[in-house]
Each structure stands twice: as structure tokens, then as C-alpha cells.
Coordinates of C-alpha atoms and ligand atoms in Angstrom, one line a residue:
X1 CA -119.5 12.6 146.1
X2 CA -118.8 9.5 144.0
X3 CA -121.7 7.4 143.0
X4 CA -121.0 3.7 143.1
X5 CA -122.4 1.3 140.4
X6 CA -124.1 -1.6 142.2
X7 CA -124.2 -4.7 140.1
X8 CA -125.8 -8.1 140.4
X9 CA -123.9 -11.2 141.6
X10 CA -124.6 -14.0 139.1
X11 CA -122.9 -17.4 138.9
X12 CA -120.1 -16.5 141.3
X13 CA -119.1 -13.0 140.0
X14 CA -120.2 -9.4 139.8
X15 CA -122.3 -8.8 136.7
X16 CA -123.6 -5.5 135.4
X17 CA -126.5 -7.3 133.7
X18 CA -128.1 -6.4 130.5
X19 CA -131.0 -4.3 132.0
X20 CA -130.8 -0.6 131.3
X21 CA -132.9 0.6 134.3
X22 CA -131.1 2.2 137.3
X23 CA -132.3 3.2 140.7
X24 CA -130.7 5.7 143.0
X25 CA -129.5 4.6 146.4
X26 CA -129.3 7.2 149.1
X27 CA -127.4 7.9 152.3
X28 CA -130.6 8.8 154.4
X29 CA -128.6 10.8 156.9
X30 CA -127.4 13.3 154.2
X31 CA -130.0 12.8 151.6
X32 CA -127.2 12.3 149.0
X33 CA -127.3 9.8 146.2
X34 CA -124.4 7.3 146.8
X35 CA -125.2 4.4 144.5
X36 CA -126.7 3.6 141.2
X37 CA -128.4 0.2 141.3
X38 CA -128.6 -1.9 138.2
X39 CA -132.1 -3.4 138.0
X40 CA -132.5 -6.8 136.3
X41 CA -134.3 -7.4 133.1
X42 CA -135.8 -10.6 131.9
X43 CA -132.4 -11.8 130.5
X44 CA -130.6 -11.2 133.8
X45 CA -133.3 -13.1 135.6
X46 CA -133.1 -16.0 133.2
X47 CA -129.3 -16.1 133.5
X48 CA -129.5 -16.2 137.3
X49 CA -132.2 -18.9 137.4
X50 CA -130.4 -21.1 134.9
X51 CA -127.2 -20.8 136.9
X52 CA -129.1 -21.6 140.1
X53 CA -130.7 -24.7 138.4
X54 CA -127.4 -26.1 137.3
X55 CA -125.8 -25.3 140.7
X56 CA -128.7 -26.9 142.6
X57 CA -128.2 -30.2 140.8
X58 CA -124.5 -30.4 141.7
X59 CA -124.6 -28.7 145.2
X60 CA -127.3 -31.1 146.4
X61 CA -124.8 -34.0 145.6
X62 CA -122.0 -32.4 147.6
X63 CA -121.6 -34.3 150.9
X64 CA -123.0 -32.9 154.1
X65 CA -119.5 -32.8 155.5
X66 CA -118.2 -30.6 152.6
X67 CA -121.2 -28.3 152.8
X68 CA -120.5 -27.8 156.5
X69 CA -116.9 -26.9 155.8
X70 CA -118.2 -24.1 153.7
X71 CA -120.7 -23.0 156.3
X72 CA -118.1 -23.0 159.1
X73 CA -115.7 -20.9 156.9
X74 CA -118.6 -18.5 156.0
X75 CA -119.3 -18.1 159.7
X76 CA -115.7 -17.1 160.4
X77 CA -115.7 -14.6 157.5
X78 CA -119.0 -12.9 158.4
X79 CA -117.7 -12.6 162.0
X80 CA -114.4 -11.1 160.8
X81 CA -116.3 -8.7 158.5
X82 CA -118.9 -7.6 161.0
X83 CA -117.7 -4.0 160.9
X84 CA -117.5 -3.9 157.1
X85 CA -121.1 -5.2 156.9
X86 CA -122.2 -2.8 159.6
X87 CA -120.7 0.2 157.8
X88 CA -122.5 -0.7 154.5
X89 CA -125.8 -1.1 156.4
X90 CA -125.4 2.3 158.2
X91 CA -124.4 4.0 154.9
X92 CA -127.6 3.0 153.1
X93 CA -130.1 2.3 155.9
X94 CA -129.1 4.9 158.4
X95 CA -129.2 2.9 161.7
X96 CA -126.4 3.5 164.1
X97 CA -123.2 1.4 163.7
X98 CA -123.6 -0.5 166.9
X99 CA -127.2 -1.5 166.0
X100 CA -126.0 -2.5 162.5
X101 CA -123.3 -4.7 164.1
X102 CA -126.0 -6.2 166.4
X103 CA -128.0 -7.1 163.3
X104 CA -125.0 -8.9 161.8
X105 CA -124.6 -10.8 165.1
X106 CA -128.2 -12.0 165.1
X107 CA -127.8 -13.1 161.5
X108 CA -124.6 -15.0 162.5
X109 CA -126.7 -17.0 165.0
X110 CA -128.6 -18.5 162.1
X111 CA -125.3 -19.3 160.3
X112 CA -124.2 -21.1 163.4
X113 CA -127.6 -23.0 163.5
X114 CA -126.9 -24.0 159.9
X115 CA -123.5 -25.3 160.9
X116 CA -125.3 -27.8 163.2
X117 CA -127.3 -29.2 160.3
X118 CA -125.7 -32.7 160.5
X119 CA -127.4 -33.1 163.9
X120 CA -130.7 -31.4 162.9
X121 CA -131.1 -33.3 159.6
X122 CA -130.1 -36.8 160.6
X123 CA -133.5 -38.3 160.0
X124 CA -135.5 -41.0 161.8
X125 CA -135.3 -44.8 161.6
X126 CA -137.8 -47.5 162.7
X127 CA -135.8 -50.8 162.7
X128 CA -137.8 -54.0 162.1
X129 CA -141.1 -52.1 162.0
X130 CA -142.6 -55.1 160.3
X131 CA -141.0 -58.5 160.1
X132 CA -137.9 -58.0 157.8
X133 CA -139.0 -54.4 157.0
X134 CA -137.3 -51.2 158.1
X135 CA -138.9 -47.8 157.7
X136 CA -136.9 -44.6 157.7
X137 CA -137.3 -41.0 156.7
X138 CA -135.0 -38.2 155.6
X139 CA -135.3 -34.9 153.9
X140 CA -134.0 -33.6 150.6
X141 CA -133.6 -30.0 149.2
X142 CA -136.4 -28.3 147.3
X143 CA -134.0 -27.2 144.5
X144 CA -133.9 -23.5 143.6
X145 CA -135.3 -21.0 146.1
X146 CA -135.6 -17.3 146.1
X147 CA -135.5 -14.9 149.0
X148 CA -137.1 -11.4 148.7
X149 CA -136.1 -9.2 151.6
X150 CA -137.0 -5.8 153.1
X151 CA -134.9 -2.7 153.6
X152 CA -134.9 -2.7 157.4
X153 CA -132.5 -5.6 158.0
X154 CA -130.3 -5.8 154.9
X155 CA -128.0 -8.5 156.4
X156 CA -130.0 -10.2 159.1
X157 CA -133.0 -11.2 157.0
X158 CA -130.9 -12.6 154.1
X159 CA -129.1 -14.6 156.8
X160 CA -132.4 -15.8 158.2
X161 CA -132.9 -17.6 154.9
X162 CA -129.7 -18.3 152.9
X163 CA -127.6 -20.3 155.4
X164 CA -130.3 -22.8 156.0
X165 CA -131.4 -23.0 152.3
X166 CA -127.8 -23.5 151.2
X167 CA -126.8 -25.9 154.0
X168 CA -129.7 -28.1 153.1
X169 CA -128.5 -28.3 149.5
X170 CA -130.5 -25.7 147.6
X171 CA -129.4 -22.9 145.3
X172 CA -130.6 -19.5 146.6
X173 CA -131.3 -16.3 144.7
X174 CA -131.5 -13.2 146.9
X175 CA -133.6 -10.2 145.7
X176 CA -132.6 -7.7 148.3
X177 CA -134.3 -4.4 149.0
X178 CA -133.4 -1.8 146.3
X179 CA -133.0 0.8 149.1
X180 CA -129.9 -0.7 150.8
X181 CA -128.5 -3.4 148.4
X182 CA -124.7 -3.1 149.0
X183 CA -124.4 -5.4 152.1
X184 CA -125.8 -8.3 150.1
X185 CA -123.0 -8.0 147.6
X186 CA -120.4 -8.3 150.4
X187 CA -122.3 -11.4 151.7
X188 CA -122.0 -12.9 148.1
X189 CA -118.2 -12.3 148.2
X190 CA -117.9 -13.9 151.6
X191 CA -119.9 -17.0 150.5
X192 CA -117.5 -17.2 147.5
X193 CA -114.4 -16.8 149.7
X194 CA -115.8 -19.6 151.9
X195 CA -115.7 -21.9 149.0
X196 CA -119.3 -21.9 147.8
X197 CA -119.6 -22.8 144.1
X198 CA -120.9 -20.1 141.7
X199 CA -124.6 -20.2 141.3
X200 CA -125.5 -21.5 144.8
X201 CA -125.8 -18.0 146.2
X202 CA -126.7 -15.2 143.8
X203 CA -127.9 -11.6 144.2
X204 CA -130.4 -10.2 141.7
X205 CA -131.4 -6.6 142.1
X206 CA -134.8 -5.3 141.0
X207 CA -138.2 -4.1 141.7
X208 CA -141.8 -5.5 141.4
X209 CA -141.0 -6.7 137.8
X210 CA -138.1 -8.8 139.0
X211 CA -140.0 -10.2 141.9
X212 CA -142.9 -11.2 139.8
X213 CA -140.5 -12.9 137.4
X214 CA -139.2 -15.0 140.3
X215 CA -142.7 -15.8 141.6
X216 CA -143.9 -17.1 138.3
X217 CA -140.7 -18.8 137.0
X218 CA -141.2 -22.5 136.5
X219 CA -137.7 -23.4 137.5
X220 CA -138.1 -21.9 141.0
X221 CA -139.4 -24.2 143.7
X222 CA -139.7 -22.1 146.8
X223 CA -140.1 -18.4 147.8
X224 CA -139.2 -16.9 151.2
X225 CA -140.4 -13.3 151.6
X226 CA -140.1 -10.8 154.4
X227 CA -141.7 -7.3 154.0
X228 CA -145.0 -5.4 154.3
X229 CA -148.3 -7.1 154.5
X230 CA -149.9 -6.1 151.2
X231 CA -146.8 -7.3 149.3
X232 CA -146.6 -10.5 151.4
X233 CA -150.2 -11.3 150.4
X234 CA -149.4 -10.7 146.8
X235 CA -146.3 -12.9 147.0
X236 CA -148.2 -15.7 148.7
X237 CA -151.1 -15.7 146.3
X238 CA -149.0 -15.4 143.1
X239 CA -146.3 -17.9 144.0
X240 CA -148.7 -20.6 145.4
X241 CA -150.8 -20.2 142.3
X242 CA -147.6 -21.1 140.4
X243 CA -147.1 -24.2 142.4
X244 CA -144.3 -23.0 144.7
X245 CA -143.8 -23.5 148.4
X246 CA -144.1 -20.0 150.0
X247 CA -143.4 -18.4 153.4
X248 CA -144.3 -14.7 153.4
X249 CA -143.8 -12.7 156.5
X250 CA -145.6 -9.4 156.7
X251 CA -145.9 -6.2 158.7
X252 CA -146.6 -5.7 162.4
X253 CA -148.1 -3.5 165.1
X254 CA -146.5 -4.7 168.3
X255 CA -148.1 -3.9 171.6
X256 CA -146.3 -3.9 175.0
X257 CA -148.7 -4.1 178.0
X258 CA -147.6 -2.4 181.2
X259 CA -149.4 -3.6 184.3
X260 CA -149.7 -1.5 187.4
X261 CA -147.4 -3.8 189.3
X262 CA -144.6 -3.5 186.7
X263 CA -141.3 -1.8 187.5
X264 CA -142.1 1.4 185.6
X265 CA -138.5 2.4 185.1
X266 CA -137.6 -0.9 183.6
X267 CA -140.6 -0.8 181.4
X268 CA -140.0 2.7 180.2
X269 CA -136.3 2.0 179.5
X270 CA -137.2 -1.0 177.4
X271 CA -140.2 0.5 175.7
X272 CA -138.3 3.5 174.5
X273 CA -135.3 1.4 173.3
X274 CA -137.8 -1.0 171.5
X275 CA -139.9 1.9 170.1
X276 CA -137.1 4.3 169.0
X277 CA -134.2 1.9 168.3
X278 CA -133.5 1.9 164.6
X279 CA -135.9 4.8 164.3
X280 CA -138.8 2.4 164.9
X281 CA -138.0 0.6 161.6
X282 CA -138.0 -2.9 163.0
X283 CA -140.7 -5.5 162.5
X284 CA -140.5 -6.2 166.2
X285 CA -140.4 -2.6 167.3
X286 CA -142.9 -1.7 170.0
X287 CA -145.2 0.8 168.5
X288 CA -148.1 0.7 171.0
X289 CA -147.8 0.8 174.8
X290 CA -150.9 -0.5 176.4
X291 CA -151.0 1.1 179.9
X292 CA -153.2 -0.7 182.3
X293 CA -155.0 1.3 185.0
X294 CA -152.8 3.4 187.3
X295 CA -149.6 2.5 185.3
X296 CA -150.5 5.1 182.7
X297 CA -149.6 8.5 184.2
X298 CA -146.2 7.4 185.5
X299 CA -145.4 5.5 182.3
X300 CA -146.2 8.4 180.0
X301 CA -144.1 10.7 182.2
X302 CA -141.1 8.4 182.0
X303 CA -141.5 7.7 178.3
X304 CA -141.5 11.4 177.6
X305 CA -138.4 12.0 179.6
X306 CA -136.5 9.2 177.8
X307 CA -137.7 10.2 174.4
X308 CA -136.4 13.8 175.0
X309 CA -133.0 12.5 176.0
X310 CA -132.3 10.5 172.8
X311 CA -129.5 11.8 170.6
X312 CA -130.5 11.8 166.9
X313 CA -128.0 12.1 164.0
X314 CA -125.9 10.3 161.5
X315 CA -125.4 6.7 162.5
X316 CA -121.6 6.9 162.1
X317 CA -121.3 9.4 164.9
X318 CA -120.2 7.7 168.2
X319 CA -122.8 9.3 170.5
X320 CA -125.8 9.1 168.2
X321 CA -128.5 6.7 169.4
X322 CA -131.0 7.0 166.6
X323 CA -130.6 7.6 162.9
X324 CA -132.9 8.8 160.1
X325 CA -135.8 7.2 158.3
X326 CA -135.2 5.4 155.0
X327 CA -136.8 7.8 152.6
X328 CA -138.4 11.2 152.4
X329 CA -141.7 9.4 151.8
X330 CA -141.3 7.6 155.2
X331 CA -140.7 10.9 156.9
X332 CA -143.8 12.4 155.3
X333 CA -145.9 9.4 156.3
X334 CA -144.8 9.5 160.0
X335 CA -145.4 13.3 160.2
X336 CA -148.9 12.9 158.6
X337 CA -149.9 10.2 161.1
X338 CA -148.8 12.3 164.1
X339 CA -150.7 15.3 162.7
X340 CA -153.8 13.2 162.2
X341 CA -153.5 11.8 165.8
X342 CA -153.3 15.3 167.2
X343 CA -156.3 16.5 165.4
X344 CA -158.2 13.3 166.4
X345 CA -157.6 14.1 170.1
X346 CA -154.4 12.3 171.0
X347 CA -151.9 14.2 173.2
X348 CA -148.5 14.8 171.6
X349 CA -146.3 14.4 174.7
X350 CA -143.0 14.6 172.7
X351 CA -143.1 15.9 169.1
X352 CA -140.4 14.9 166.7
X353 CA -142.0 16.3 163.6
X354 CA -139.8 19.4 163.3
X355 CA -136.5 18.0 164.3
X356 CA -133.5 19.2 162.3
X357 CA -130.1 17.7 162.7
X358 CA -127.5 20.4 162.4
X359 CA -125.3 20.0 159.3
X360 CA -127.7 17.3 158.0
X361 CA -130.6 19.4 157.0
X362 CA -131.2 17.2 153.9
X363 CA -131.4 14.0 156.0
X364 CA -134.6 12.1 156.4
X365 CA -134.9 12.7 160.2
X366 CA -137.9 12.6 162.5
X367 CA -137.4 12.8 166.2
X368 CA -138.7 10.4 168.9
X369 CA -142.4 11.1 169.4
X370 CA -144.7 10.0 172.2
X371 CA -148.5 10.1 171.7
X372 CA -150.9 9.6 174.7
X373 CA -154.6 8.7 174.8
X374 CA -154.5 7.1 171.4
X375 CA -157.7 5.4 170.4
X376 CA -158.1 2.2 168.3
X377 CA -160.0 4.1 165.5
X378 CA -157.1 6.6 164.9
X379 CA -154.7 6.1 162.0
X380 CA -151.8 6.2 164.6
X381 CA -153.2 3.0 166.0
X382 CA -154.4 1.3 162.8
X383 CA -151.4 2.0 160.4
X384 CA -148.0 0.4 160.7
X385 CA -146.2 3.7 161.3
X386 CA -142.7 2.2 160.9
X387 CA -141.1 5.3 162.5
X388 CA -140.0 6.5 165.9
X389 CA -143.5 7.0 167.3
X390 CA -144.7 5.3 170.5
X391 CA -148.5 5.4 170.9
X392 CA -149.9 5.0 174.4
X393 CA -153.4 3.3 174.6
X394 CA -155.0 3.4 178.1
X395 CA -157.1 0.5 179.2
X396 CA -158.7 -0.5 182.5
X397 CA -157.7 -4.2 182.8
X398 CA -155.6 -7.1 181.5
X399 CA -158.7 -8.4 179.8
X400 CA -159.1 -5.1 177.9
X401 CA -155.4 -5.2 177.0
X402 CA -155.7 -8.7 175.5
X403 CA -158.9 -7.7 173.7
X404 CA -157.1 -4.7 172.0
X405 CA -154.2 -6.9 170.9
X406 CA -156.4 -9.7 169.7
X407 CA -158.6 -7.4 167.7
X408 CA -155.6 -6.0 165.8
X409 CA -155.1 -7.6 162.4
X410 CA -151.3 -8.0 163.0
X411 CA -149.9 -10.7 165.3
X412 CA -146.1 -10.5 165.0
X413 CA -144.7 -9.8 168.5
X414 CA -146.0 -8.6 171.9
X415 CA -144.7 -8.2 175.4
X416 CA -146.0 -7.7 178.9
X417 CA -144.3 -5.9 181.8
X418 CA -145.5 -7.2 185.2
X419 CA -144.3 -8.6 188.5
X420 CA -146.9 -11.4 188.5
X421 CA -146.3 -14.8 187.0
X422 CA -150.0 -15.5 187.0
X423 CA -150.8 -12.3 185.0
X424 CA -148.0 -13.2 182.6
X425 CA -149.3 -16.7 182.1
X426 CA -152.8 -15.5 181.3
X427 CA -151.3 -13.1 178.9
X428 CA -149.0 -15.4 177.0
X429 CA -151.7 -18.1 176.7
X430 CA -154.4 -15.6 175.6
X431 CA -152.8 -13.4 173.0
X432 CA -153.2 -14.3 169.3
X433 CA -149.6 -13.3 168.5
X434 CA -146.7 -15.5 167.4
X435 CA -143.9 -14.2 169.6
X436 CA -144.4 -13.1 173.2
X437 CA -142.0 -11.4 175.6
X438 CA -142.4 -11.4 179.4
X439 CA -140.4 -8.4 180.7
X440 CA -138.6 -8.7 177.4
X441 CA -139.7 -6.1 174.8
X442 CA -138.4 -7.5 171.5
X443 CA -138.8 -11.3 171.8
X444 CA -137.0 -12.3 168.6
X445 CA -136.5 -16.0 169.1
X446 CA -133.0 -17.5 169.3
X447 CA -131.9 -19.3 166.1
X448 CA -132.7 -22.7 167.6
X449 CA -136.4 -21.7 167.6
X450 CA -138.3 -20.3 164.6
X451 CA -139.5 -16.7 164.0
X452 CA -143.0 -16.0 162.8
X453 CA -146.1 -14.0 163.5
X454 CA -149.8 -14.9 163.3
X455 CA -152.7 -13.3 161.4
X456 CA -151.6 -10.6 158.8
X457 CA -148.0 -10.9 159.9
X458 CA -147.4 -14.3 158.2
X459 CA -148.9 -16.0 155.1
X460 CA -147.9 -19.7 154.8
X461 CA -147.4 -22.6 157.1
X462 CA -143.8 -22.2 158.0
X463 CA -142.1 -19.8 160.3
X464 CA -138.6 -18.7 159.3
X465 CA -135.2 -20.0 160.3
X466 CA -134.7 -22.6 163.1
X467 CA -136.4 -26.0 162.7
X468 CA -139.2 -24.5 160.5
X469 CA -136.5 -23.1 158.2
X470 CA -135.1 -26.6 157.8
X471 CA -138.6 -28.0 157.1
X472 CA -139.3 -25.2 154.6
X473 CA -136.2 -25.7 152.5
X474 CA -136.5 -29.5 152.4
X475 CA -139.0 -32.2 151.4
X476 CA -139.6 -35.3 153.5
X477 CA -139.1 -38.8 152.0
X478 CA -140.0 -42.0 153.7
X479 CA -138.4 -45.4 152.7
X480 CA -140.0 -48.7 153.5
X481 CA -137.4 -51.4 152.8
X482 CA -137.1 -55.1 152.7
X483 CA -134.0 -57.2 151.8
X484 CA -135.3 -60.8 152.1
X485 CA -132.8 -63.6 152.6
X486 CA -132.8 -66.0 149.7
X487 CA -134.6 -68.7 151.9
X488 CA -137.3 -66.3 153.1
X489 CA -140.8 -66.8 151.8
X490 CA -142.3 -63.4 151.0
X491 CA -145.9 -63.7 150.1
X492 CA -147.8 -61.1 148.1
X493 CA -151.5 -60.3 148.8
X494 CA -154.2 -58.5 147.0
X495 CA -155.2 -57.0 150.3
X496 CA -153.9 -53.6 151.4
X497 CA -150.6 -54.5 153.1
X498 CA -150.7 -54.7 156.9
X499 CA -147.7 -55.0 159.2
X500 CA -146.9 -58.2 160.9
Ligands
NAD1 P1 -141.8 -3.9 151.2 O1 -142.9 -4.9 151.3 O2 -142.0 -2.6 150.5 O3 -140.6 -4.6 150.3 C1 -140.0 -5.8 150.6 C2 -139.5 -6.5 149.3 O4 -140.5 -6.6 148.4 C3 -138.4 -5.6 148.7 O5 -137.4 -6.4 148.2 C4 -139.1 -4.9 147.5 O6 -138.3 -4.7 146.4 C5 -140.2 -6.0 147.2 N1 -141.5 -5.3 146.7 C6 -142.0 -4.1 147.1 N2 -143.2 -3.9 146.5 C7 -143.4 -5.0 145.7 C8 -144.5 -5.3 144.9 N3 -145.6 -4.5 144.7 N4 -144.5 -6.5 144.3 C9 -143.4 -7.4 144.4 N5 -142.4 -7.1 145.2 C10 -142.4 -5.9 145.9 O7 -141.1 -3.8 152.6 P2 -140.0 -2.7 153.1 O8 -140.5 -1.4 153.1 O9 -138.7 -3.0 152.4 O10 -139.8 -3.3 154.6 C11 -140.6 -2.9 155.7 C12 -141.7 -3.8 155.9 O11 -141.2 -5.1 156.2 C13 -142.5 -3.5 157.2 O12 -143.9 -3.7 156.9 C14 -142.0 -4.5 158.2 O13 -142.9 -4.7 159.3 C15 -141.8 -5.7 157.4 N6 -140.9 -6.6 158.0 C16 -141.4 -7.7 158.5 C17 -140.6 -8.6 159.2 C18 -141.2 -9.9 159.8 O14 -140.4 -10.7 160.2 N7 -142.5 -10.1 159.8 C19 -139.2 -8.4 159.2 C20 -138.7 -7.2 158.7 C21 -139.6 -6.3 158.0

């Protein structure tokens, strides 16, 4: 098995960097080391930041029309390379190829949104607001921004950030997850092929040390982060203390409420897809099914049947529906939580702890697992499991279901399955969660809307991509302008100026 050297992408080219530290990258389906990742040292970071600074100054002066030509070309290239990107994702993340291609597709939607920037960013104008005075506002880029991204969407999350940052005239440094870094290198090559000047999009690999270097660097103006809640808190605190604009999206514990009037087959189909798809390693995965009243027995039954039918294996195999977890540590965490739930009194309806995939004994697999009668005080409820475990919590009423959701510290996504518009309305207005689905289990907003959770799922004022993405990567400027004719009499006053 050959081990590939994975370099940085600095100033428009691959760069081995001067750092001596390396980190192994695995294929989680086989447990084999496939890559050796170069981690940045201080000099590499400095080189990338200086290249970004210089690029930001020139790129922000490139006309909107020319920037859009690059974005349109990039859109075509990403589309044409969907399968190459998906193959890289599957090789290092483990999710099945069709799911990886779906991730690329959702990222592309943000590229397409960025292609429409001339419409989104055209500003506002108040003609003759005061006699002889016009007032107008427009937005300008922040400068240099860095994006720090998680392992679970190695293409989609960088595409939630970089197209909008770049289209609005910034230079963008990506610090991808060290677990699955290769897809970001292909993105860099595609940006270059699209005509993006060197230094506008760069990839710097590293760990906490590199991230902290970005958070505190005086030449960096903004930080976008997506990852776990403790790290999101650290990012937000450190970078705001260093004067940067920050959006930091954190972890999740997403509940789907199933009402007694719901179509139970539809709910079970969607809950198992949303709970076990990508082995539960999605920030919008459903990890808690809140079964209301008499919905519970039938729902647990159907969830059990579906979980048992899922084919688990290497994501490149055509019939496989669910791949491995990202690391052996993730596998151990999931197994520990299931064991704790069992000893705390939950019923293990389907048990994936001992699953072995034939021929892939070293892979990091855990099978789909369904837990019933989970209580709020159990670790299976409190922790973000980030694995293929669906926990069923039984409650008596819609009010109880909303109370459970609102007491949870996370507030990323939630869903309700019901046949009643009135019940759905009470739910969607009452929950303290940022993204809500009605008979839709994973309500990831379309790119024309912004994505973001509430409470411990997001730190900062801006959601990501969509209109909030444009606001995040730009600063507003308002011009109040007068061009008096030579015969006009313009009087000055010591009083605070009023409009006339
Ligand atoms: P993570 O927080 O461990 O890592 C995210 C990024 O932060 C990586 O690039 C990593 O190198 C860096 N990092 C890790 N520890 C750090 C530290 N101590 N200091 C500075 N930087 C650090 O997250 P992950 O395991 O890669 O991804 C899974 C998590 O991301 C889950 O909690 C999931 O819910 C969350 N997530 C959230 C969203 C969302 O939209 N809210 C989307 C995707 C993933």
C-alpha cells in the first residue's frame, strides 16, 4: 500500500512546507494508513498569511464581472469532478460514494449562490434623501479570512465558506480537518484551473497549533469555524479577543418528534436514513426520536426492522448503504455510550457493537443501533454520539416533546412528523432550534437561505452561507453625497445636521 504525501497549497501551488511534523491519514474501512499529512509550522503559516494579504489587496480590486467569470468556471469544474471529489471523500472519510457525491452537490449549490452575487450585492440607494443629497450603501470585503472545517463534510463545509468569501473579494485560507484532507487539495487545483490568482484560496494543514496561529494572527480579519462545541467556544473566545469577526458553528443533538397521527412508515424510513446515513456522522443527523404517546411501540418496531436491513461495509462497494466511523476512538466512544445506556436501563433493540465486516476486520465499523426508553439523564441522551445510534425517548404529549428539545443545550436542527398543520405550527414556533423540518428529517436550508443553529450549536451572530454568508464576509459602508451646482448656496450650521 503506497502512502501519499499530502502537502499544503500555498500561493497557487503545492508546497511541502518547512514543518517537520506529520500525521497519518487512514482509510477507515480498512484501517490502513494511506496518507502522510504535512502539518504547518509557524513559517508555513506566515507564508500563507502574507500571500493571502497580498492577494486580498489585488483580488478585491478585480471587477465583479471578472470575479464571476472565475466562479462560473469553478462551478463547471466542481460539477465535472464530482466523482473525483467523492472518491477522495470516501477513501478518507468512509461514507458511501453516492452520499459523498450528494455532499459535493450541496456544496455546489453554494457555488451557484455565489455566482449570483452581482444581484445579491448590488446595494441600496436613496435618491434626493435630503435636498441635493443622495445616500447609498454598499459592502466591501473583510480582507483575509480563514475557514477551519470538520472531518464529516470535507468538501461541502469548505464550499459553505470559500465561494462566498472569494466572490465578495476576500482571500481565504482553509485549514481542513487533518483526518480527510485530500479533497481540499483537489478543490485548490480546481480554483486555480478556474483562473483564481494564487493566494486567494490556500490550504494549510495542521492541528490546534496551526488553528491558534490563525486565530491570533493580526493580519487575519475573520474566522469561519464548523466543528464540535468545545472547540467552537474556544475559537469564538480566542478570535474575538483578537479583534476578529467570528462565526463558530458547533455540535448538535437533533430530535425528531413523531406524533401519533404521523405516517409511521414514512417517519421510520426517514428517521433511519437520517440517523444511520453517513454512519450518523452528520451535524444534522437525527440522533433522538421523540415518540409521542401511542406512536412509540409501532415506531420502535419499524425502526428496528429498518436498522437490521442496512448493509454496512466499505463505501466503494455498490450495495453498501453505511460505511465505517472515522477513527478507532469514535468506535470506542459509540460502544461505550451504548453499554452505559444498557446498564442505565435503556432497551437495546438493535445492537451494532459487535458488527464485523468480512474482509475488513481492521475497519472502524459499528452497526446501526436502536435504543428504546432512553432517559434525559443518560449519557446516550446527553452526549453527541456522532455514530449510528438512534435513541428513542418516549413522552406523553407535544408539550413534553417541546420541553425535552428546549431543555437540550444544542439547537441545530429538529423535525416533526405529523398529519396536523396545527400541531406542526405549534412545534415550529415553539422550539428553540435554528432549523426545523416538517415531515422532512434533515432540514439543511437551500443555499439561498442561511444555515445555523441556536444555543450551543452556534457562537457568533451570523449563520453560514446564503445572505448571512455575504454579510459575514463583507462590511457595510454608507455614503452621504452632495455635488452642489456652482450657484447653489450651501450653508453650514453648528447644529447637528438635519435633513431638509
Ligand atoms: P472538531 O471540533 O474536533 O474539529 C474541527 C476542526 O477544528 C478541525 O479542523 C480540527 O483540526 C480543529 N481542532 C480540533 N481541536 C482543536 C482545538 N483544540 N483547538 C483548535 N482547533 C481544533 O470536529 P470534528 O470531529 O472534525 O467534526 C465533528 C463535529 O463537528 C461534530 O461535533 C459535529 O456536530 C460538528 N459539525 C457541526 C456542523 C454544524 O453545521 N453545526 C457541521 C458539521 C460538523
